[in-house]
PDB file of C-alpha atoms in Angstrom:
ATOM      1  CA  MET A   1      86.170  83.316  74.738  1.00 32.00           C
ATOM      2  CA  PRO A   2      85.352  84.821  78.178  1.00 44.00           C
ATOM      3  CA  HIS A   3      85.346  88.755  78.051  1.00 54.00           C
ATOM      4  CA  THR A   4      88.485  89.914  79.577  1.00 61.00           C
ATOM      5  CA  LEU A   5      88.881  93.221  81.033  1.00 70.00           C
ATOM      6  CA  PRO A   6      92.719  95.362  79.619  1.00 74.00           C
ATOM      7  CA  CYS A   7      93.294  95.202  83.414  1.00 79.00           C
ATOM      8  CA  PHE A   8      93.277  91.473  84.034  1.00 82.00           C
ATOM      9  CA  SER A   9      95.030  90.811  80.603  1.00 81.00           C
ATOM     10  CA  ARG A  10      97.242  93.154  81.777  1.00 82.00           C
ATOM     11  CA  LEU A  11      98.702  90.736  84.842  1.00 87.00           C
ATOM     12  CA  GLY A  12      98.163  87.802  83.260  1.00 87.00           C
ATOM     13  CA  LEU A  13      94.968  86.982  85.068  1.00 87.00           C
ATOM     14  CA  GLY A  14      91.413  85.873  83.643  1.00 82.00           C
ATOM     15  CA  LYS A  15      88.256  87.852  85.207  1.00 71.00           C
ATOM     16  CA  ASP A  16      87.680  85.439  87.200  1.00 78.00           C
ATOM     17  CA  ALA A  17      90.849  86.261  89.661  1.00 82.00           C
ATOM     18  CA  ASP A  18      90.359  87.055  93.398  1.00 84.00           C
ATOM     19  CA  ALA A  19      92.338  90.014  95.355  1.00 79.00           C
ATOM     20  CA  ARG A  20      95.149  87.280  96.268  1.00 80.00           C
ATOM     21  CA  ALA A  21      96.001  86.348  92.804  1.00 85.00           C
ATOM     22  CA  VAL A  22      95.572  90.087  91.606  1.00 84.00           C
ATOM     23  CA  ARG A  23      98.398  90.927  94.593  1.00 79.00           C
ATOM     24  CA  ARG A  24     100.521  87.961  93.383  1.00 81.00           C
ATOM     25  CA  ALA A  25     100.263  88.971  89.800  1.00 85.00           C
ATOM     26  CA  TYR A  26     101.136  92.251  90.689  1.00 81.00           C
ATOM     27  CA  ALA A  27     104.191  91.393  92.551  1.00 75.00           C
ATOM     28  CA  ARG A  28     105.597  89.250  89.504  1.00 83.00           C
ATOM     29  CA  GLU A  29     104.694  91.965  87.092  1.00 84.00           C
ATOM     30  CA  LEU A  30     106.682  94.607  88.971  1.00 78.00           C
ATOM     31  CA  LYS A  31     109.530  92.260  89.387  1.00 76.00           C
ATOM     32  CA  GLN A  32     109.945  92.544  85.384  1.00 83.00           C
ATOM     33  CA  ILE A  33     109.894  96.472  85.178  1.00 79.00           C
ATOM     34  CA  ASP A  34     112.796  98.940  85.566  1.00 76.00           C
ATOM     35  CA  GLN A  35     110.742 101.748  87.453  1.00 71.00           C
ATOM     36  CA  GLU A  36     113.513 104.559  87.212  1.00 71.00           C
ATOM     37  CA  ARG A  37     113.724 103.525  83.421  1.00 78.00           C
ATOM     38  CA  ASP A  38     109.936 102.642  82.216  1.00 81.00           C
ATOM     39  CA  ALA A  39     108.425 104.964  84.571  1.00 76.00           C
ATOM     40  CA  ALA A  40     105.269 105.253  82.045  1.00 76.00           C
ATOM     41  CA  GLY A  41     105.392 101.073  81.801  1.00 79.00           C
ATOM     42  CA  PHE A  42     105.309 101.124  85.787  1.00 79.00           C
ATOM     43  CA  GLN A  43     102.700 103.120  85.644  1.00 77.00           C
ATOM     44  CA  HIS A  44     100.302 101.622  83.325  1.00 76.00           C
ATOM     45  CA  LEU A  45     101.285  98.257  85.633  1.00 82.00           C
ATOM     46  CA  ARG A  46     100.132 100.296  88.532  1.00 78.00           C
ATOM     47  CA  GLU A  47      96.616 101.229  87.144  1.00 76.00           C
ATOM     48  CA  ALA A  48      96.262  97.783  85.588  1.00 78.00           C
ATOM     49  CA  TYR A  49      96.876  96.566  89.394  1.00 80.00           C
ATOM     50  CA  GLU A  50      94.670  99.128  91.609  1.00 76.00           C
ATOM     51  CA  MET A  51      91.455  98.838  88.727  1.00 78.00           C
ATOM     52  CA  ALA A  52      91.668  95.025  88.758  1.00 80.00           C
ATOM     53  CA  LEU A  53      91.854  94.984  92.507  1.00 76.00           C
ATOM     54  CA  ALA A  54      88.948  97.487  92.795  1.00 77.00           C
ATOM     55  CA  TRP A  55      87.312  94.795  90.514  1.00 77.00           C
ATOM     56  CA  ALA A  56      87.532  91.541  92.326  1.00 78.00           C
ATOM     57  CA  ALA A  57      86.894  93.432  95.577  1.00 74.00           C
ATOM     58  CA  TYR A  58      83.410  94.501  93.612  1.00 67.00           C
ATOM     59  CA  ALA A  59      82.728  90.895  92.223  1.00 70.00           C
ATOM     60  CA  ALA A  60      83.751  89.238  95.878  1.00 69.00           C
ATOM     61  CA  GLU A  61      81.167  91.457  97.375  1.00 63.00           C
ATOM     62  CA  ARG A  62      78.631  90.398  94.810  1.00 57.00           C
ATOM     63  CA  ILE A  63      79.186  86.950  95.575  1.00 52.00           C
ATOM     64  CA  MET A  64      79.419  87.297  99.383  1.00 50.00           C
ATOM     65  CA  PRO A  65      76.716  89.714  99.848  1.00 48.00           C
ATOM     66  CA  THR A  66      76.703  91.418 103.630  1.00 46.00           C
ATOM     67  CA  PRO A  67      73.290  91.281 105.528  1.00 45.00           C
ATOM     68  CA  GLY A  68      70.983  93.432 103.898  1.00 46.00           C
ATOM     69  CA  ALA A  69      73.025  93.876 101.067  1.00 45.00           C
ATOM     70  CA  ARG A  70      70.433  94.491  97.652  1.00 45.00           C
ATOM     71  CA  GLN A  71      70.074  91.377  95.429  1.00 44.00           C
ATOM     72  CA  PRO A  72      71.682  91.333  92.273  1.00 46.00           C
ATOM     73  CA  LEU A  73      70.253  93.042  89.750  1.00 42.00           C
ATOM     74  CA  LEU A  74      68.470  91.271  86.970  1.00 41.00           C
ATOM     75  CA  PRO A  75      69.745  91.325  83.348  1.00 44.00           C
ATOM     76  CA  ASP A  76      67.775  93.133  81.039  1.00 40.00           C
ATOM     77  CA  LEU A  77      68.066  90.386  78.366  1.00 35.00           C
ATOM     78  CA  GLU A  78      66.414  92.980  75.843  1.00 40.00           C
ATOM     79  CA  ARG A  79      69.844  95.444  76.114  1.00 48.00           C
ATOM     80  CA  GLY A  80      72.075  92.525  76.387  1.00 68.00           C
ATOM     81  CA  ASP A  81      73.960  91.080  79.594  1.00 81.00           C
ATOM     82  CA  PRO A  82      74.736  94.109  82.104  1.00 86.00           C
ATOM     83  CA  GLN A  83      77.804  92.446  83.295  1.00 84.00           C
ATOM     84  CA  HIS A  84      79.187  92.603  80.080  1.00 85.00           C
ATOM     85  CA  LEU A  85      78.033  96.011  78.969  1.00 88.00           C
ATOM     86  CA  CYS A  86      79.498  97.237  82.297  1.00 88.00           C
ATOM     87  CA  ASP A  87      83.012  95.055  81.555  1.00 87.00           C
ATOM     88  CA  LEU A  88      82.657  97.203  78.086  1.00 88.00           C
ATOM     89  CA  ALA A  89      82.525 100.379  79.894  1.00 91.00           C
ATOM     90  CA  ILE A  90      85.350 100.008  82.654  1.00 90.00           C
ATOM     91  CA  ALA A  91      87.571  98.893  79.660  1.00 89.00           C
ATOM     92  CA  GLN A  92      86.709 102.657  78.268  1.00 91.00           C
ATOM     93  CA  PHE A  93      87.772 103.733  81.557  1.00 92.00           C
ATOM     94  CA  GLY A  94      90.722 101.929  81.846  1.00 89.00           C
ATOM     95  CA  ALA A  95      91.941 102.915  78.706  1.00 89.00           C
ATOM     96  CA  ALA A  96      91.335 106.873  79.316  1.00 91.00           C
ATOM     97  CA  LEU A  97      93.636 106.700  82.448  1.00 90.00           C
ATOM     98  CA  PRO A  98      96.971 107.035  80.988  1.00 90.00           C
ATOM     99  CA  GLN A  99      96.003 110.269  79.541  1.00 91.00           C
ATOM    100  CA  LEU A 100      93.774 111.218  82.304  1.00 92.00           C
ATOM    101  CA  THR A 101      96.435 110.957  84.935  1.00 90.00           C
ATOM    102  CA  GLN A 102      99.087 113.167  83.399  1.00 88.00           C
ATOM    103  CA  ALA A 103     100.177 115.601  85.515  1.00 81.00           C
ATOM    104  CA  HIS A 104      98.869 118.314  83.382  1.00 83.00           C
ATOM    105  CA  LEU A 105      95.129 116.883  83.380  1.00 84.00           C
ATOM    106  CA  ALA A 106      95.126 114.986  86.540  1.00 87.00           C
ATOM    107  CA  GLY A 107      93.326 118.280  88.557  1.00 90.00           C
ATOM    108  CA  ASP A 108      91.422 118.827  85.201  1.00 92.00           C
ATOM    109  CA  ASP A 109      87.509 118.769  86.254  1.00 94.00           C
ATOM    110  CA  ALA A 110      86.545 119.825  82.422  1.00 95.00           C
ATOM    111  CA  SER A 111      88.704 116.611  81.427  1.00 95.00           C
ATOM    112  CA  TRP A 112      87.688 113.536  83.652  1.00 96.00           C
ATOM    113  CA  ARG A 113      83.608 115.233  83.212  1.00 96.00           C
ATOM    114  CA  ARG A 114      83.703 115.411  79.953  1.00 96.00           C
ATOM    115  CA  GLU A 115      85.541 111.170  79.864  1.00 96.00           C
ATOM    116  CA  LEU A 116      82.946 109.900  81.796  1.00 96.00           C
ATOM    117  CA  GLN A 117      80.420 111.332  80.182  1.00 96.00           C
ATOM    118  CA  ARG A 118      81.427 110.033  77.134  1.00 95.00           C
ATOM    119  CA  ILE A 119      81.266 106.691  78.763  1.00 95.00           C
ATOM    120  CA  LEU A 120      78.070 107.293  80.708  1.00 94.00           C
ATOM    121  CA  ASP A 121      75.990 108.468  77.490  1.00 92.00           C
ATOM    122  CA  ASP A 122      77.733 105.459  75.504  1.00 89.00           C
ATOM    123  CA  GLU A 123      74.440 103.137  74.128  1.00 85.00           C
ATOM    124  CA  ALA A 124      75.406 100.243  76.852  1.00 84.00           C
ATOM    125  CA  MET A 125      74.987 102.495  79.376  1.00 88.00           C
ATOM    126  CA  VAL A 126      71.073 102.953  78.123  1.00 84.00           C
ATOM    127  CA  ASN A 127      70.800  99.395  80.205  1.00 85.00           C
ATOM    128  CA  VAL A 128      69.852 100.186  83.832  1.00 85.00           C
ATOM    129  CA  CYS A 129      71.549  97.295  85.772  1.00 87.00           C
ATOM    130  CA  ALA A 130      74.864  97.790  83.545  1.00 88.00           C
ATOM    131  CA  ARG A 131      74.876 101.492  84.306  1.00 90.00           C
ATOM    132  CA  THR A 132      74.334 100.611  88.201  1.00 91.00           C
ATOM    133  CA  LEU A 133      77.389  97.859  87.899  1.00 91.00           C
ATOM    134  CA  PHE A 134      79.638 100.917  86.619  1.00 94.00           C
ATOM    135  CA  GLU A 135      78.686 102.975  89.409  1.00 94.00           C
ATOM    136  CA  GLU A 136      79.539 100.406  91.939  1.00 92.00           C
ATOM    137  CA  VAL A 137      82.798  99.868  90.268  1.00 93.00           C
ATOM    138  CA  MET A 138      83.386 103.496  90.501  1.00 95.00           C
ATOM    139  CA  ALA A 139      82.497 103.556  93.948  1.00 94.00           C
ATOM    140  CA  HIS A 140      84.992 100.746  94.893  1.00 94.00           C
ATOM    141  CA  LEU A 141      87.755 102.101  92.698  1.00 94.00           C
ATOM    142  CA  LEU A 142      87.627 105.665  94.848  1.00 96.00           C
ATOM    143  CA  ALA A 143      87.275 103.470  98.270  1.00 94.00           C
ATOM    144  CA  ALA A 144      90.287 101.539  97.594  1.00 91.00           C
ATOM    145  CA  GLY A 145      92.282 104.778  98.528  1.00 92.00           C
ATOM    146  CA  TRP A 146      93.951 107.880  96.395  1.00 94.00           C
ATOM    147  CA  LYS A 147      95.722 107.455  93.035  1.00 92.00           C
ATOM    148  CA  PRO A 148      96.752 110.306  90.631  1.00 92.00           C
ATOM    149  CA  GLY A 149      93.426 112.006  89.267  1.00 94.00           C
ATOM    150  CA  HIS A 150      91.728 110.491  92.464  1.00 96.00           C
ATOM    151  CA  GLU A 151      90.817 114.201  94.063  1.00 97.00           C
ATOM    152  CA  THR A 152      89.098 115.341  90.537  1.00 96.00           C
ATOM    153  CA  LEU A 153      87.065 111.997  90.061  1.00 97.00           C
ATOM    154  CA  LEU A 154      85.729 112.036  93.576  1.00 98.00           C
ATOM    155  CA  PRO A 155      83.606 115.559  93.052  1.00 97.00           C
ATOM    156  CA  VAL A 156      83.038 114.781  89.055  1.00 97.00           C
ATOM    157  CA  ALA A 157      81.593 110.806  90.108  1.00 97.00           C
ATOM    158  CA  ALA A 158      79.404 112.411  93.029  1.00 97.00           C
ATOM    159  CA  SER A 159      77.942 115.166  90.472  1.00 96.00           C
ATOM    160  CA  LEU A 160      77.490 112.552  87.322  1.00 96.00           C
ATOM    161  CA  PHE A 161      75.873 109.806  89.451  1.00 96.00           C
ATOM    162  CA  ASP A 162      74.301 112.551  91.763  1.00 94.00           C
ATOM    163  CA  TRP A 163      75.806 110.794  94.538  1.00 96.00           C
ATOM    164  CA  THR A 164      75.091 114.386  96.460  1.00 91.00           C
ATOM    165  CA  GLY A 165      71.626 115.054  95.645  1.00 89.00           C
ATOM    166  CA  ASP A 166      70.741 111.219  96.229  1.00 88.00           C
ATOM    167  CA  ARG A 167      72.907 109.589  99.322  1.00 83.00           C
ATOM    168  CA  GLY A 168      70.811 106.325  99.185  1.00 86.00           C
ATOM    169  CA  ARG A 169      72.551 105.657  95.774  1.00 90.00           C
ATOM    170  CA  LEU A 170      75.773 105.026  97.095  1.00 94.00           C
ATOM    171  CA  LEU A 171      74.792 103.028 100.548  1.00 91.00           C
ATOM    172  CA  ARG A 172      73.672 100.057  98.597  1.00 90.00           C
ATOM    173  CA  PHE A 173      77.323  99.436  97.570  1.00 90.00           C
ATOM    174  CA  GLY A 174      78.329  98.205 101.395  1.00 90.00           C
ATOM    175  CA  ALA A 175      80.860  99.575 102.875  1.00 92.00           C
ATOM    176  CA  ALA A 176      83.086 100.909  99.950  1.00 92.00           C
ATOM    177  CA  GLY A 177      79.705 102.905  99.241  1.00 94.00           C
ATOM    178  CA  ALA A 178      79.570 104.304 102.440  1.00 95.00           C
ATOM    179  CA  LEU A 179      83.343 105.325 102.624  1.00 96.00           C
ATOM    180  CA  VAL A 180      82.770 107.357 100.095  1.00 97.00           C
ATOM    181  CA  ASP A 181      78.860 108.897 100.975  1.00 97.00           C
ATOM    182  CA  SER A 182      81.040 110.099 104.057  1.00 97.00           C
ATOM    183  CA  ALA A 183      84.009 111.562 102.010  1.00 98.00           C
ATOM    184  CA  ILE A 184      81.846 113.375  99.725  1.00 97.00           C
ATOM    185  CA  ALA A 185      79.388 115.279 103.350  1.00 97.00           C
ATOM    186  CA  GLU A 186      82.947 115.803 104.267  1.00 97.00           C
ATOM    187  CA  LEU A 187      83.756 117.265 100.707  1.00 97.00           C
ATOM    188  CA  ALA A 188      81.008 119.571 100.561  1.00 96.00           C
ATOM    189  CA  LEU A 189      81.960 121.165 104.360  1.00 96.00           C
ATOM    190  CA  PHE A 190      85.569 121.434 103.163  1.00 97.00           C
ATOM    191  CA  ASN A 191      84.512 123.289 100.276  1.00 96.00           C
ATOM    192  CA  ALA A 192      81.935 125.375 102.334  1.00 95.00           C
ATOM    193  CA  GLN A 193      85.005 127.080 104.117  1.00 89.00           C
ATOM    194  CA  GLY A 194      86.548 130.771 103.632  1.00 93.00           C
ATOM    195  CA  GLN A 195      88.345 131.398 100.024  1.00 93.00           C
ATOM    196  CA  GLN A 196      91.592 131.974 102.353  1.00 94.00           C
ATOM    197  CA  GLU A 197      91.643 129.355 104.204  1.00 95.00           C
ATOM    198  CA  LEU A 198      90.141 126.841 101.863  1.00 96.00           C
ATOM    199  CA  ALA A 199      92.955 128.054  99.447  1.00 96.00           C
ATOM    200  CA  ARG A 200      95.730 127.387 101.676  1.00 97.00           C
ATOM    201  CA  ARG A 201      94.139 123.905 102.656  1.00 97.00           C
ATOM    202  CA  ARG A 202      94.293 122.962  98.851  1.00 97.00           C
ATOM    203  CA  ARG A 203      97.714 124.042  98.860  1.00 97.00           C
ATOM    204  CA  VAL A 204      98.815 121.531 101.858  1.00 98.00           C
ATOM    205  CA  LEU A 205      96.689 118.298  99.685  1.00 98.00           C
ATOM    206  CA  ALA A 206      98.454 119.267  96.639  1.00 97.00           C
ATOM    207  CA  ARG A 207     102.060 119.063  98.447  1.00 97.00           C
ATOM    208  CA  LEU A 208     100.850 115.888  99.274  1.00 97.00           C
ATOM    209  CA  ARG A 209     100.110 114.657  95.828  1.00 96.00           C
ATOM    210  CA  GLU A 210     103.558 115.531  94.713  1.00 94.00           C
ATOM    211  CA  PRO A 211     106.375 113.129  94.498  1.00 90.00           C
ATOM    212  CA  ALA A 212     109.003 115.766  95.732  1.00 92.00           C
ATOM    213  CA  GLN A 213     109.097 115.853 100.059  1.00 92.00           C
ATOM    214  CA  PRO A 214     108.670 119.395 101.041  1.00 93.00           C
ATOM    215  CA  GLY A 215     112.001 121.017 102.891  1.00 92.00           C
ATOM    216  CA  ILE A 216     111.213 121.128 106.708  1.00 92.00           C
ATOM    217  CA  ASP A 217     110.196 124.814 107.271  1.00 92.00           C
ATOM    218  CA  GLN A 218     107.460 123.959 104.683  1.00 95.00           C
ATOM    219  CA  LEU A 219     106.666 120.651 106.161  1.00 95.00           C
ATOM    220  CA  MET A 220     106.473 122.402 109.859  1.00 94.00           C
ATOM    221  CA  GLN A 221     104.258 124.890 108.093  1.00 96.00           C
ATOM    222  CA  ASP A 222     101.445 122.602 106.554  1.00 96.00           C
ATOM    223  CA  MET A 223     101.374 119.831 109.580  1.00 96.00           C
ATOM    224  CA  PRO A 224      99.122 121.563 111.830  1.00 96.00           C
ATOM    225  CA  TRP A 225      96.756 121.902 108.390  1.00 97.00           C
ATOM    226  CA  LEU A 226      96.824 118.808 107.684  1.00 97.00           C
ATOM    227  CA  ASP A 227      96.062 117.282 111.448  1.00 97.00           C
ATOM    228  CA  GLN A 228      93.058 120.009 111.626  1.00 97.00           C
ATOM    229  CA  MET A 229      91.864 118.281 107.884  1.00 98.00           C
ATOM    230  CA  LEU A 230      92.661 114.965 109.199  1.00 97.00           C
ATOM    231  CA  GLU A 231      90.318 116.187 112.067  1.00 97.00           C
ATOM    232  CA  ARG A 232      87.631 117.638 110.095  1.00 97.00           C
ATOM    233  CA  PHE A 233      87.446 115.411 106.959  1.00 98.00           C
ATOM    234  CA  PRO A 234      89.058 112.379 107.832  1.00 97.00           C
ATOM    235  CA  ASN A 235      86.883 109.977 104.763  1.00 98.00           C
ATOM    236  CA  MET A 236      87.451 112.935 102.455  1.00 98.00           C
ATOM    237  CA  VAL A 237      91.412 113.004 103.240  1.00 98.00           C
ATOM    238  CA  ALA A 238      91.781 109.479 102.814  1.00 97.00           C
ATOM    239  CA  LEU A 239      90.412 109.245  99.157  1.00 97.00           C
ATOM    240  CA  VAL A 240      92.120 112.575  97.523  1.00 98.00           C
ATOM    241  CA  VAL A 241      95.837 112.339  98.871  1.00 97.00           C
ATOM    242  CA  SER A 242      97.969 108.818  99.896  1.00 95.00           C
ATOM    243  CA  LEU A 243      97.452 108.109 103.687  1.00 95.00           C
ATOM    244  CA  ASP A 244     101.290 106.446 103.337  1.00 94.00           C
ATOM    245  CA  THR A 245     102.241 109.872 102.384  1.00 96.00           C
ATOM    246  CA  VAL A 246     100.431 111.185 105.108  1.00 96.00           C
ATOM    247  CA  ASP A 247     102.762 108.896 108.108  1.00 95.00           C
ATOM    248  CA  ASP A 248     105.612 109.661 105.503  1.00 95.00           C
ATOM    249  CA  TRP A 249     105.286 113.455 106.837  1.00 96.00           C
ATOM    250  CA  ARG A 250     104.218 112.846 110.008  1.00 94.00           C
ATOM    251  CA  ALA A 251     107.673 111.100 110.332  1.00 94.00           C
ATOM    252  CA  MET A 252     109.821 113.626 108.868  1.00 93.00           C
ATOM    253  CA  ALA A 253     107.807 115.965 111.427  1.00 92.00           C
ATOM    254  CA  VAL A 254     108.645 113.926 114.069  1.00 91.00           C
ATOM    255  CA  ARG A 255     112.317 114.270 113.263  1.00 88.00           C
ATOM    256  CA  ALA A 256     112.708 117.443 112.296  1.00 78.00           C
ATOM    257  CA  PRO A 257     113.541 119.084 115.254  1.00 74.00           C
ATOM    258  CA  LEU A 258     116.554 116.870 115.512  1.00 66.00           C
ATOM    259  CA  GLN A 259     117.756 117.973 112.043  1.00 65.00           C
ATOM    260  CA  GLN A 260     117.532 121.498 112.731  1.00 60.00           C
ATOM    261  CA  ALA A 261     119.181 121.230 116.100  1.00 52.00           C
ATOM    262  CA  ARG A 262     121.996 119.551 114.171  1.00 58.00           C
ATOM    263  CA  GLY A 263     121.745 122.212 111.569  1.00 56.00           C
ATOM    264  CA  HIS A 264     122.284 124.529 114.145  1.00 52.00           C
ATOM    265  CA  GLY A 265     125.081 123.384 115.994  1.00 48.00           C
TER     266      GLY A 265
END
C-alpha cells in the first residue's frame, strides 16, 4: 500500500492528488466542521490543507520542471527511497505543528529550532536526496504564504538549511525558492535597523497576526509603518503576516475618517 502523508489522509485523498483536488477536499471537509465549536478541529484541518497544497505544488513542479530547472535527484538505493524518507520527515513535521502553532509557541524560536533539528538529525535525513526533498517542501510551504508560526519558521529554516550563507540552495527550487530567498535577504535588512525602530515595526507585524482587529487610533498609528515595510520589505512581509489581513487593514484605514467624523457628529 503506497505511503500516504497524514495531511492527505485528513482530507480523504491519496498522495497523488493535485492542488485542485486538495482545494475541493478542503471545501468538502470544511462544511462538516463548526468552526466556532471546534476551533482545534478547524485548525488541524487548515494545517492539513496548507501542507497538502504545498506538497501538491512541489510535486507538480517536479513532474513539469521549468526550463533550466535541476534534474530529478537520483535515489540513494543503499539507504532507501528518498521520496519515502522525505514523506516520513514531513509526517513528523506535520505531527509537531499543532503544538508548535499554539499561541505561546508560535513565536518561540527555540521550540521550532529544536523540532526541526530533531527531524534533520533523524537517520532518514542521512540520505542527501531525501534531505534535499524535505528542504524543498519547506521552501514551498513558506512560499505559499503566512500561517501561524511561519514568522518563526522562516529564520529558523534559513539558519538550519544554510539558506542565508548559500543562496544557491534556494534558487534550485524555482519560483518558490526565489521568493523565499528574497524574503530572507529582506529579513536581514529588516533586522539591521536600529533597536527602537525595529521594535516598533515588530509590534506592528505582531498586531497583524492577532485575530482581533486593532482600534481605529491604533490602526492609524500603525498604517504608516506598515506602508513603509510593504515598500521596503514586500517579500518578507508576505511570508510573515497574512496579506488578507493587510488588505483588511487598508480597507479599515479608508473607512476610518468617515467613522471618526460620525463619532464627532
